[in-house]
PDB file of C-alpha atoms in Angstrom:
ATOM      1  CA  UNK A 299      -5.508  77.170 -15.650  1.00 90.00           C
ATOM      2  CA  UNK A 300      -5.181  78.428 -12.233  1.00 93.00           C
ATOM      3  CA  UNK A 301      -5.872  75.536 -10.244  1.00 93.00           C
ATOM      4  CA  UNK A 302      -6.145  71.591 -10.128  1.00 95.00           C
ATOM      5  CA  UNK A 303      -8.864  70.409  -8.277  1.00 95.00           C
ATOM      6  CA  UNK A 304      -8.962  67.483  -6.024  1.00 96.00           C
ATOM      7  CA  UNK A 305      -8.461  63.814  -7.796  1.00 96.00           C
ATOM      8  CA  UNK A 306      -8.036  65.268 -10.885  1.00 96.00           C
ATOM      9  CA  UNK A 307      -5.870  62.996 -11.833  1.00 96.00           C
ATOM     10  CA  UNK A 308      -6.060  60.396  -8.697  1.00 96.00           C
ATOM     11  CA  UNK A 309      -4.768  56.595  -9.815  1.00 95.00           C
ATOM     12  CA  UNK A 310      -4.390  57.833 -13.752  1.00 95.00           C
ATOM     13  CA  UNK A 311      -1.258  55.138 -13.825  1.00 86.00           C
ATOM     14  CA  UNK A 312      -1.173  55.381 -17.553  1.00 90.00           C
ATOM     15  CA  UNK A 313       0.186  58.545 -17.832  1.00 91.00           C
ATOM     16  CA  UNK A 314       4.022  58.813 -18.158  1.00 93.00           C
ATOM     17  CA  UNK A 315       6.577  61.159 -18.472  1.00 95.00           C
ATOM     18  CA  UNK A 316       7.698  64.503 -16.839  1.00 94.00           C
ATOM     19  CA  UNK A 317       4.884  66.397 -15.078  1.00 95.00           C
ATOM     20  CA  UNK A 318       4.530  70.201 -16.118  1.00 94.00           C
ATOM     21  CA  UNK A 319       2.534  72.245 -14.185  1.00 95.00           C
ATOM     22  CA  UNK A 320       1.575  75.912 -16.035  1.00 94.00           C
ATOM     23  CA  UNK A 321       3.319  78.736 -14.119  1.00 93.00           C
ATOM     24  CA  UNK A 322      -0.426  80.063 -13.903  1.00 94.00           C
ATOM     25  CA  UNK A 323      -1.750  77.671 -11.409  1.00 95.00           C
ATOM     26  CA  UNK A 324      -1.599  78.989  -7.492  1.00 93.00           C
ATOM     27  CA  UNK A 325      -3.200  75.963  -6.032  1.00 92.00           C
ATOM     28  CA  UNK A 326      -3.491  72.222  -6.073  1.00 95.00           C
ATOM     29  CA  UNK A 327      -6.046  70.193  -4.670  1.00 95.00           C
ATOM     30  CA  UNK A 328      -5.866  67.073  -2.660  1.00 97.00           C
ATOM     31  CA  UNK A 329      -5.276  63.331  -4.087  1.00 97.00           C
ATOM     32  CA  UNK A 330      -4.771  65.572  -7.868  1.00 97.00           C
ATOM     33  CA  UNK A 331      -2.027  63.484  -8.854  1.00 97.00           C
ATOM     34  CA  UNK A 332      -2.289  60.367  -5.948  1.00 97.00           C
ATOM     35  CA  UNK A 333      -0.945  56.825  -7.049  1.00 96.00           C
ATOM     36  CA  UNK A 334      -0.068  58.362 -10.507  1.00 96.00           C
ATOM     37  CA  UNK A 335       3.251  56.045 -10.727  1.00 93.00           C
ATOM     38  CA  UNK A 336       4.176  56.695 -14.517  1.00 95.00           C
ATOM     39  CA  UNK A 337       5.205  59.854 -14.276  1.00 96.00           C
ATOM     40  CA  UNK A 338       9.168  60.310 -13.921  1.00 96.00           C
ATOM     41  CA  UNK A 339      11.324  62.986 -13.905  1.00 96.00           C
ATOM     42  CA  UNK A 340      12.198  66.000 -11.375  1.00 96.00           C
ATOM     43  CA  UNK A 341       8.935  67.408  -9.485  1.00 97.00           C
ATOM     44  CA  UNK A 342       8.750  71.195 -10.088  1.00 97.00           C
ATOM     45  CA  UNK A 343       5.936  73.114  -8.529  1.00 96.00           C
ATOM     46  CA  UNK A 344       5.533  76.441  -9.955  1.00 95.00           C
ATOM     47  CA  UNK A 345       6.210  79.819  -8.632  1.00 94.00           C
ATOM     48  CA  UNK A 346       2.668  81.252  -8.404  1.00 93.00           C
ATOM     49  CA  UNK A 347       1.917  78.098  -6.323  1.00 96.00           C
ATOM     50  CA  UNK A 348       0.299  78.641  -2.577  1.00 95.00           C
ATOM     51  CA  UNK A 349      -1.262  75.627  -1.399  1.00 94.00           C
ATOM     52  CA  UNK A 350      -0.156  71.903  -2.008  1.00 96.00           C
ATOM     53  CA  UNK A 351      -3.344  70.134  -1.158  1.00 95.00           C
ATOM     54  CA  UNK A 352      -3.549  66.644   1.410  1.00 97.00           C
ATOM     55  CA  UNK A 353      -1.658  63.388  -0.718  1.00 98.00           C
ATOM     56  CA  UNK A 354      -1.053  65.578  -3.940  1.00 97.00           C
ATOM     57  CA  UNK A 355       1.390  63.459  -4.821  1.00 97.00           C
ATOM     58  CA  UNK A 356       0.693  60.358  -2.613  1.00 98.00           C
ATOM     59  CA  UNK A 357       2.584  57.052  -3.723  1.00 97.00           C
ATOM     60  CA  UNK A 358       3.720  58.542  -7.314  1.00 97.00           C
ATOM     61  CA  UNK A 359       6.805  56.460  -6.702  1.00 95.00           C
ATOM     62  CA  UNK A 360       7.782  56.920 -10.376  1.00 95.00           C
ATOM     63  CA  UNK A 361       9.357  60.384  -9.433  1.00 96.00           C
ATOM     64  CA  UNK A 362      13.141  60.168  -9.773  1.00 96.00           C
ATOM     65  CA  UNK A 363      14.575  63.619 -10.094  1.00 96.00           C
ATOM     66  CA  UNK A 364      14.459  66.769  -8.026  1.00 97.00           C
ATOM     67  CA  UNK A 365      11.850  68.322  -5.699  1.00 97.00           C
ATOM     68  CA  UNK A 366      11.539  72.068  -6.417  1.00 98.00           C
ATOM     69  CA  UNK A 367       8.951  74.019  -3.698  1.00 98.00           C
ATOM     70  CA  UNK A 368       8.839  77.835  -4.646  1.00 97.00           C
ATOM     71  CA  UNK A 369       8.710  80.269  -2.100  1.00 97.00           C
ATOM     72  CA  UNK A 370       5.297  81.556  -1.812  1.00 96.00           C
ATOM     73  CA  UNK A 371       3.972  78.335  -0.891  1.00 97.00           C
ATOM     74  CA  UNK A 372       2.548  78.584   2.611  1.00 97.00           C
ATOM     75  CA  UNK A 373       1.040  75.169   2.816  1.00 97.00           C
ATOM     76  CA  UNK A 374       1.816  71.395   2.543  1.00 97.00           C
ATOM     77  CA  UNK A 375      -1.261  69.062   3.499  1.00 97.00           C
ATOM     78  CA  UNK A 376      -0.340  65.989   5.201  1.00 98.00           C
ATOM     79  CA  UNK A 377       1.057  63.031   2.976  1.00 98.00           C
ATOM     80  CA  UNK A 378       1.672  65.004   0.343  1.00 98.00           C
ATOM     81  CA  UNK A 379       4.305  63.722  -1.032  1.00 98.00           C
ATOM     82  CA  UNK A 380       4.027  60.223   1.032  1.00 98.00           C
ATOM     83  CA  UNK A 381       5.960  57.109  -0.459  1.00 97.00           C
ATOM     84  CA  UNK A 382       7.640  59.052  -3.358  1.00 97.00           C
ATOM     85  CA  UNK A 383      10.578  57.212  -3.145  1.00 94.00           C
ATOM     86  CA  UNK A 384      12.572  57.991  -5.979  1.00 96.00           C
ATOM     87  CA  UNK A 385      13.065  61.660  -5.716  1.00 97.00           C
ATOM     88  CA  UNK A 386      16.241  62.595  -4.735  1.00 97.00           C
ATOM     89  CA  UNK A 387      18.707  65.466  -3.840  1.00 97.00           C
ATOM     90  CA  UNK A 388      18.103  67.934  -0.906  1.00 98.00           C
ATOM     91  CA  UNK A 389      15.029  68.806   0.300  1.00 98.00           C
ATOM     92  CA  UNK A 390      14.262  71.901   0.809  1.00 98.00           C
ATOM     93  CA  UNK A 391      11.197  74.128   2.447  1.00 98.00           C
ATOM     94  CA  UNK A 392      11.149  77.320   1.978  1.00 98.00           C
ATOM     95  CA  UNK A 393      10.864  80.215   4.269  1.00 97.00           C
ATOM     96  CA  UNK A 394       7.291  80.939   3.614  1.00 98.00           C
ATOM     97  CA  UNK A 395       6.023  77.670   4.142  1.00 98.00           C
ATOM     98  CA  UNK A 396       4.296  78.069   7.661  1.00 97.00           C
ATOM     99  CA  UNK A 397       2.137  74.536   8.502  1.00 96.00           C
ATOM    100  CA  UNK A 398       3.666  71.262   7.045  1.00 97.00           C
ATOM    101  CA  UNK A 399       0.686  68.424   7.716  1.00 97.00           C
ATOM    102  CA  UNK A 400       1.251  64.742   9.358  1.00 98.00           C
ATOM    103  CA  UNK A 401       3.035  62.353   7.224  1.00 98.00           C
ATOM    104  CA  UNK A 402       3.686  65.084   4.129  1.00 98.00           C
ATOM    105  CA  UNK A 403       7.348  63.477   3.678  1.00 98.00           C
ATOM    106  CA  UNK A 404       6.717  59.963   5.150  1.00 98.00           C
ATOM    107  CA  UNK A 405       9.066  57.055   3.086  1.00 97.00           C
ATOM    108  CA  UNK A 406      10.891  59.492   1.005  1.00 97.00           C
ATOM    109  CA  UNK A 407      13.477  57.588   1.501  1.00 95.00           C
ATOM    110  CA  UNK A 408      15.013  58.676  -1.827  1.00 96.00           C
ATOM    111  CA  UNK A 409      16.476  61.857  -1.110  1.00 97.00           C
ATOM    112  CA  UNK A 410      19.723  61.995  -0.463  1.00 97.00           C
ATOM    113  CA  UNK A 411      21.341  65.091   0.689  1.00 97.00           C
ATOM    114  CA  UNK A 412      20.779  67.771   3.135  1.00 98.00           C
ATOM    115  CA  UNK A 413      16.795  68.502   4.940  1.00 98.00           C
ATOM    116  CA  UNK A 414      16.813  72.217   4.970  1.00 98.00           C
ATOM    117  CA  UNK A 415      13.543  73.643   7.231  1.00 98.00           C
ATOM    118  CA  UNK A 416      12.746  77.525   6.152  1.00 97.00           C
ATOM    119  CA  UNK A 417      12.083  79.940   8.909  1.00 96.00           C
ATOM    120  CA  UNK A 418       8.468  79.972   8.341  1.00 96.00           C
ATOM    121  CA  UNK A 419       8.025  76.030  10.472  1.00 94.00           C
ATOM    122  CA  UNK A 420       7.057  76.429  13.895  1.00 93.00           C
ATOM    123  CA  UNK A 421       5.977  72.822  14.675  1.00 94.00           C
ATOM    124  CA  UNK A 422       7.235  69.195  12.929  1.00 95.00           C
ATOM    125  CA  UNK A 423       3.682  67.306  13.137  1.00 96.00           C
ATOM    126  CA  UNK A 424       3.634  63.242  13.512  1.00 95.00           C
ATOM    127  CA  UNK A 425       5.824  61.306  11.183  1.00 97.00           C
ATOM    128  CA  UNK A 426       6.045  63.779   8.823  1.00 98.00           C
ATOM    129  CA  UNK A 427       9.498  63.146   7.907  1.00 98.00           C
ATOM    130  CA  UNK A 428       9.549  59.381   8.777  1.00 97.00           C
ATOM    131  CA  UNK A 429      11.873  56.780   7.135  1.00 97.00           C
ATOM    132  CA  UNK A 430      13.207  58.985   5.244  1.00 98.00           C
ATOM    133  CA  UNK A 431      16.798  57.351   5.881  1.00 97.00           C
ATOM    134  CA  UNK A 432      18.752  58.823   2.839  1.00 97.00           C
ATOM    135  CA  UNK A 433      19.049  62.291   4.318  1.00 98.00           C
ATOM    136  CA  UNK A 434      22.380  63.335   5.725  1.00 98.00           C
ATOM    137  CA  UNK A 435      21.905  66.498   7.767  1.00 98.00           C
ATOM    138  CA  UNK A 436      19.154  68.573   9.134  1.00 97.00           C
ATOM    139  CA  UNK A 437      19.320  72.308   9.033  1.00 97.00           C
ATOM    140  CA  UNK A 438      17.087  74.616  10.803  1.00 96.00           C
ATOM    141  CA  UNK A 439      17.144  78.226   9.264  1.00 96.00           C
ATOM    142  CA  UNK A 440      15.130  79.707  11.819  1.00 94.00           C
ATOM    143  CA  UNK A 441      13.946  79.591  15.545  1.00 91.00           C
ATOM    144  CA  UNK A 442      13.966  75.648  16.736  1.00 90.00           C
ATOM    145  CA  UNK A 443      10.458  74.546  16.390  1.00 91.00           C
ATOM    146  CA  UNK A 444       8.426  71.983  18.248  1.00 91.00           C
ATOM    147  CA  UNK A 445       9.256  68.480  17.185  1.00 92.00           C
ATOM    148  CA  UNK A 446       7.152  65.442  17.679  1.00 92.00           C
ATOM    149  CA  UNK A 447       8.804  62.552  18.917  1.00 89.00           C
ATOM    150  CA  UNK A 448       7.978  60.545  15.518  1.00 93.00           C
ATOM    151  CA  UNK A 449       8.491  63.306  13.469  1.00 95.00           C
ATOM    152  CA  UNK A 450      11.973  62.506  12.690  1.00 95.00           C
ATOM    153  CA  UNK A 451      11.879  58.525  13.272  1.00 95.00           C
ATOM    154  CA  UNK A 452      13.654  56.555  11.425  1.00 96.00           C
ATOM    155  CA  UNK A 453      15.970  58.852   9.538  1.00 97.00           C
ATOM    156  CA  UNK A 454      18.962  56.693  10.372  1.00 96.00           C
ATOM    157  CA  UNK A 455      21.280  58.425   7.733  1.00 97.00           C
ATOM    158  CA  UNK A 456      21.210  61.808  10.017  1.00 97.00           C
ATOM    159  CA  UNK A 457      24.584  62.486  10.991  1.00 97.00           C
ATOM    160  CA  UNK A 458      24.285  66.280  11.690  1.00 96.00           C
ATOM    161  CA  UNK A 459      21.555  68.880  12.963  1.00 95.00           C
ATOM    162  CA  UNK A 460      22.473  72.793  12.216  1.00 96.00           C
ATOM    163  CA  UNK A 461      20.376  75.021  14.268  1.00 94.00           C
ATOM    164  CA  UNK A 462      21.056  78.599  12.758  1.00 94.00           C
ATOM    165  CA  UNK A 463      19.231  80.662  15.072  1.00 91.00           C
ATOM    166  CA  UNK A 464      18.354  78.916  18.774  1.00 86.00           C
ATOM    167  CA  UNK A 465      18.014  75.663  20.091  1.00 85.00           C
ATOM    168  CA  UNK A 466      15.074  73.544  21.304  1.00 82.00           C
ATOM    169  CA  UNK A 467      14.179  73.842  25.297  1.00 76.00           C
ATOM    170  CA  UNK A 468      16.665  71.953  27.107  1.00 65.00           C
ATOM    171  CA  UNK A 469      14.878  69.154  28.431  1.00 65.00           C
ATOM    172  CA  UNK A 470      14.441  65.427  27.481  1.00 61.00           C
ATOM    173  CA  UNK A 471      11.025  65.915  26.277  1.00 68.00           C
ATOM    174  CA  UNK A 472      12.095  68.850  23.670  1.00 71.00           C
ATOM    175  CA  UNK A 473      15.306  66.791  22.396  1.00 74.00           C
ATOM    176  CA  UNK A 474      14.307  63.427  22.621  1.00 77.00           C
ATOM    177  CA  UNK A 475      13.209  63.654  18.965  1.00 84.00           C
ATOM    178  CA  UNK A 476      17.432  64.197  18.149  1.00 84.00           C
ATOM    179  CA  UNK A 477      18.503  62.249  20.187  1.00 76.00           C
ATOM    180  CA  UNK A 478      16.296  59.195  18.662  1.00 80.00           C
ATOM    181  CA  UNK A 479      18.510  60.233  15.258  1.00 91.00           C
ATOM    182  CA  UNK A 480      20.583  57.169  15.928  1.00 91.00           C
ATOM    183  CA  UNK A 481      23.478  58.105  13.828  1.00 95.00           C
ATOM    184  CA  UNK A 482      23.350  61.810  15.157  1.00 94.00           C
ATOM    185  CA  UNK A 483      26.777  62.793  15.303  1.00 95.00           C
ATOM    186  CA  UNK A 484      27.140  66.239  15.355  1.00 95.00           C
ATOM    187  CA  UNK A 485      25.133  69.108  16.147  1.00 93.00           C
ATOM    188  CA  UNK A 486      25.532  73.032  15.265  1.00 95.00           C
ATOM    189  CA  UNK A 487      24.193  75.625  17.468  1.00 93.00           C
ATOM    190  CA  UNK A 488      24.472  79.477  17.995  1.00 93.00           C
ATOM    191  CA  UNK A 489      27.527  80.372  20.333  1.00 93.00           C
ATOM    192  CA  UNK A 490      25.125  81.469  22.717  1.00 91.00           C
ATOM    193  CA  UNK A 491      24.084  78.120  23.136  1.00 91.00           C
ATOM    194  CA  UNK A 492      26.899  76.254  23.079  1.00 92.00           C
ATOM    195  CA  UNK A 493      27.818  75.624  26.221  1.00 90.00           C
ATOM    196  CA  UNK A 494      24.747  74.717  27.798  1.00 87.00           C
ATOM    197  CA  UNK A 495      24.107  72.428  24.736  1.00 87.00           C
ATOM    198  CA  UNK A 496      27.729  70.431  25.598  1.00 87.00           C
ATOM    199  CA  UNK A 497      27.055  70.411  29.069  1.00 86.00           C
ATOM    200  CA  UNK A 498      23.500  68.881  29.006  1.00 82.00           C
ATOM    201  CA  UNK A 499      24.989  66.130  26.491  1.00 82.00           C
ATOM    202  CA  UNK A 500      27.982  65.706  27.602  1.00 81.00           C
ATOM    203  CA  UNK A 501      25.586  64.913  31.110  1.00 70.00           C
ATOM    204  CA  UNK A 502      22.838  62.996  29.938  1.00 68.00           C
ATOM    205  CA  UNK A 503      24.624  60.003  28.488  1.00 72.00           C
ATOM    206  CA  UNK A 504      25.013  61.565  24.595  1.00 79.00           C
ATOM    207  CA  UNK A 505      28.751  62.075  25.058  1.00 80.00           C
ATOM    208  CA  UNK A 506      29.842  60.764  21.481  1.00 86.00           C
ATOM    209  CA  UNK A 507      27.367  63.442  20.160  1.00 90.00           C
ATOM    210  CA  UNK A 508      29.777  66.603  19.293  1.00 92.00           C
ATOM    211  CA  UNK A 509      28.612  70.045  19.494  1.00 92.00           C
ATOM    212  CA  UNK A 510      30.275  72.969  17.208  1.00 94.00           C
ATOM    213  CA  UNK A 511      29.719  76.301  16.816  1.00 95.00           C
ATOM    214  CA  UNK A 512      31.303  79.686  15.518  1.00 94.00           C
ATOM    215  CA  UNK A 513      33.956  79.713  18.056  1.00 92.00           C
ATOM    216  CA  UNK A 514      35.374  83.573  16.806  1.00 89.00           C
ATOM    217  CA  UNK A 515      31.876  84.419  18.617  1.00 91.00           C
ATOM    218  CA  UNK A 516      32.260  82.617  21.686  1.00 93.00           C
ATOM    219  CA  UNK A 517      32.958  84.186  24.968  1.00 90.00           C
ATOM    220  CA  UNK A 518      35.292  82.215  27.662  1.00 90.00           C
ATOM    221  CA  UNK A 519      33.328  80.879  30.979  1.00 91.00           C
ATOM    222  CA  UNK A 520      34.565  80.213  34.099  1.00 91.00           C
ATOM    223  CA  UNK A 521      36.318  83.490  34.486  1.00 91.00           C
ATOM    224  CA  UNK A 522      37.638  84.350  38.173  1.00 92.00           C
ATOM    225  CA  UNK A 523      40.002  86.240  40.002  1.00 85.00           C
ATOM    226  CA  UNK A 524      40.511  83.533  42.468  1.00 76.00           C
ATOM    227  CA  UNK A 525      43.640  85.073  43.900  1.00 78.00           C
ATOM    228  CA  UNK A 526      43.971  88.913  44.792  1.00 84.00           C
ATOM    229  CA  UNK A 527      47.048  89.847  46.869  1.00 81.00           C
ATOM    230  CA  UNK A 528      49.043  92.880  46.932  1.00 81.00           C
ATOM    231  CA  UNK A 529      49.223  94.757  43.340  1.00 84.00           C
ATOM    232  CA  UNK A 530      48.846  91.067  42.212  1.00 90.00           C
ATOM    233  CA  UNK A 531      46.032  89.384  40.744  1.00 89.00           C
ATOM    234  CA  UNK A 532      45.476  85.697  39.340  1.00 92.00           C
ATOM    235  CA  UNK A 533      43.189  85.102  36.585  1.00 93.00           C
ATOM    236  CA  UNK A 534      41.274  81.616  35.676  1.00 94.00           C
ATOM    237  CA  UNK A 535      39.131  80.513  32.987  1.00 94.00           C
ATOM    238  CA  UNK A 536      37.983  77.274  31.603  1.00 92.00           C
ATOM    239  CA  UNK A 537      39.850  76.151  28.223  1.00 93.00           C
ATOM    240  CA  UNK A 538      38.025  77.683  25.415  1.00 93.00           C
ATOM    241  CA  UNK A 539      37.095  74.548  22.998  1.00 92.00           C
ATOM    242  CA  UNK A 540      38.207  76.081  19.238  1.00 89.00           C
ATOM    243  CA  UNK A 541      41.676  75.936  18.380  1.00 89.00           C
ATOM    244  CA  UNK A 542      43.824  78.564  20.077  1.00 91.00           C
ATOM    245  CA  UNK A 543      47.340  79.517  20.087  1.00 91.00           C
ATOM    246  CA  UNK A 544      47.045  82.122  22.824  1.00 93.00           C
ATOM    247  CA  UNK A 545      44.892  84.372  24.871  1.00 94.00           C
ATOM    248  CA  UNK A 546      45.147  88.027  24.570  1.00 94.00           C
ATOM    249  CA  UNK A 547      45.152  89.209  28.272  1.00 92.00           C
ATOM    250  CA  UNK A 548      43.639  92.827  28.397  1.00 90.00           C
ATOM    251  CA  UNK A 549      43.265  95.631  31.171  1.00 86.00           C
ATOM    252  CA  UNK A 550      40.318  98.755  30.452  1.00 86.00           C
ATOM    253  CA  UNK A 551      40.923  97.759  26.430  1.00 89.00           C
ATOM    254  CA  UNK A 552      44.365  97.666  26.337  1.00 91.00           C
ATOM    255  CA  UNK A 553      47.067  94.438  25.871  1.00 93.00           C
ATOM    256  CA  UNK A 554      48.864  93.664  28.616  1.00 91.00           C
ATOM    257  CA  UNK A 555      49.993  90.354  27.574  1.00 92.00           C
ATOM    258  CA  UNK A 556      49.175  87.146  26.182  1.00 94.00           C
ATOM    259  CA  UNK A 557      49.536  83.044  27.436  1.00 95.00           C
ATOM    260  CA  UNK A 558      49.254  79.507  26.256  1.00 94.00           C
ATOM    261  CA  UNK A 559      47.882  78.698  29.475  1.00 94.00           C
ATOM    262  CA  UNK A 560      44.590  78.663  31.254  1.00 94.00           C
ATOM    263  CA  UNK A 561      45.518  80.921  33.565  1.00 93.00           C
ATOM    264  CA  UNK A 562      47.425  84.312  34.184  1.00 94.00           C
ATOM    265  CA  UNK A 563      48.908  86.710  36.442  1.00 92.00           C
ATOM    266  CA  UNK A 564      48.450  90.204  36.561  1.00 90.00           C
ATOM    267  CA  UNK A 565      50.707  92.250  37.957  1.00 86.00           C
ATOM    268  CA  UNK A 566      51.722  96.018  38.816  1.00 75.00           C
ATOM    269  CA  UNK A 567      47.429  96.846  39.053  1.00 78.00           C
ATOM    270  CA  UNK A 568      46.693 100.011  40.966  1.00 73.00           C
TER     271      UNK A 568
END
């Protein structure tokens, strides 16, 4: 068997038990195993799979285990897995999944750990992870992709968004989709993008919202020489926000000296 063709198995309530799929199928069609509520058990597709058709799994709210999706899939038609409740654990999609359609997650609200998105997404379509209020944490492994504004509704367990690689555009239209998380505490970006991240929350009302990053790899702002005189010269920065016990003060590579402070004076220069 290489493939399972559309309603295949659409509404067959009486069956029960664990769903195996045989490693040897690469495809399955849309509705195949829609409204089939007896089955139980984790959900794993197999490795050879490419294509997981439009409400393949729709309403099988039997489901109670884990979601496995192989990389190699590329595809996951919308409301795929709609209203399977009972699966639990992360969710994760892998890096070769490229197009994820409308609603393909909508109601899962059984999962309860971590949303990881594979580098493959490019754009979150219309509620397609709706309700889905057990997940903790959102990662995204690769660039930011577009997000529409119901994609992440109602995901009111959401305490933290990791964004690996960039960040969305920084306007209200691009983050108004996080910043409808309502319970959005947290959110890890690049160094890069740190600072402009903190300053457009910190400026738009979304104070309480934290933003961390790798602070080894982030650079001090604010720099100046606001004072020259003599051999003398007076060096300012803005406090840097990880935990420091001192700043190495350095002159064409070499130490000169190190402070507590925000501030330091050079002297003897030439």
């Amino acid at each position: 068997v290489t493939s399972i063709g559309a309603d295949a198995f659409s509404a067959c309530s009486g069956l029960t038990g664990k769903l195996v799929i045989p490693e040897s199928v690469t495809s399955i069609g849309n509705y195949a195993f829609s409204a089939c509520n007896g089955l139980t058990g984790d959900l794993i597709i197999p490795k050879g799979v490419t294509s997981i058709g439009k409400k393949t799994f729709y309403n099988c709210t039997g489901l109670n285990g884990k979601l496995v999706i192989p990389e190699g899939v590329t595809h996951i038609g919308g409301s795929a897995f709609a209203y399977c409740s009972g699966l639990t654990g992360d969710l994760v999609i892998p890096d070769t999944v490229t197009a994820i359609g409308r609603s393909a997650f909508f109601c899962c609200s059984g999962f309860d750990g971590e949303l990881i998105l594979g580098k493959g997404i490019r754009s979150l379509p219309d509620t397609v992870f709706q309700d889905m209020v057990g997940i903790t944490a959102i990662t995204f492994t690769g660039a930011a992709p577009s997000v529409s504004s119901t994609a992440l509704r109602g995901m009111t367990g959401v305490t933290k968004v990791t964004f690996r690689e960039n960040i969305p555009t920084l306007n209200s239209s691009a983050l108004m989709p996080f910043l409808a998380l309502t319970n959005l505490k947290t959110v890890h970006v690049p160094a890069a993008h740190y600072w402009e991240c903190r300053d457009l929350l910190s400026g738009t009302g979304y104070a309480h919202i934290s933003v961390e990053t790798d602070f080894s790899a982030l650079a001090l702002r604010r720099v100046d020489t606001g004072m020259v005189y003599s051999r003398t010269a007076v060096l300012t920065w803005e406090a840097h926000p990880g935990s420091v016990d001192s700043y190495v003060i350095c002159r064409d590579g070499t130490q000169i000296g190190t402070t507590e402070a925000v501030c330091y004076t050079d002297t003897g220069m030439t």
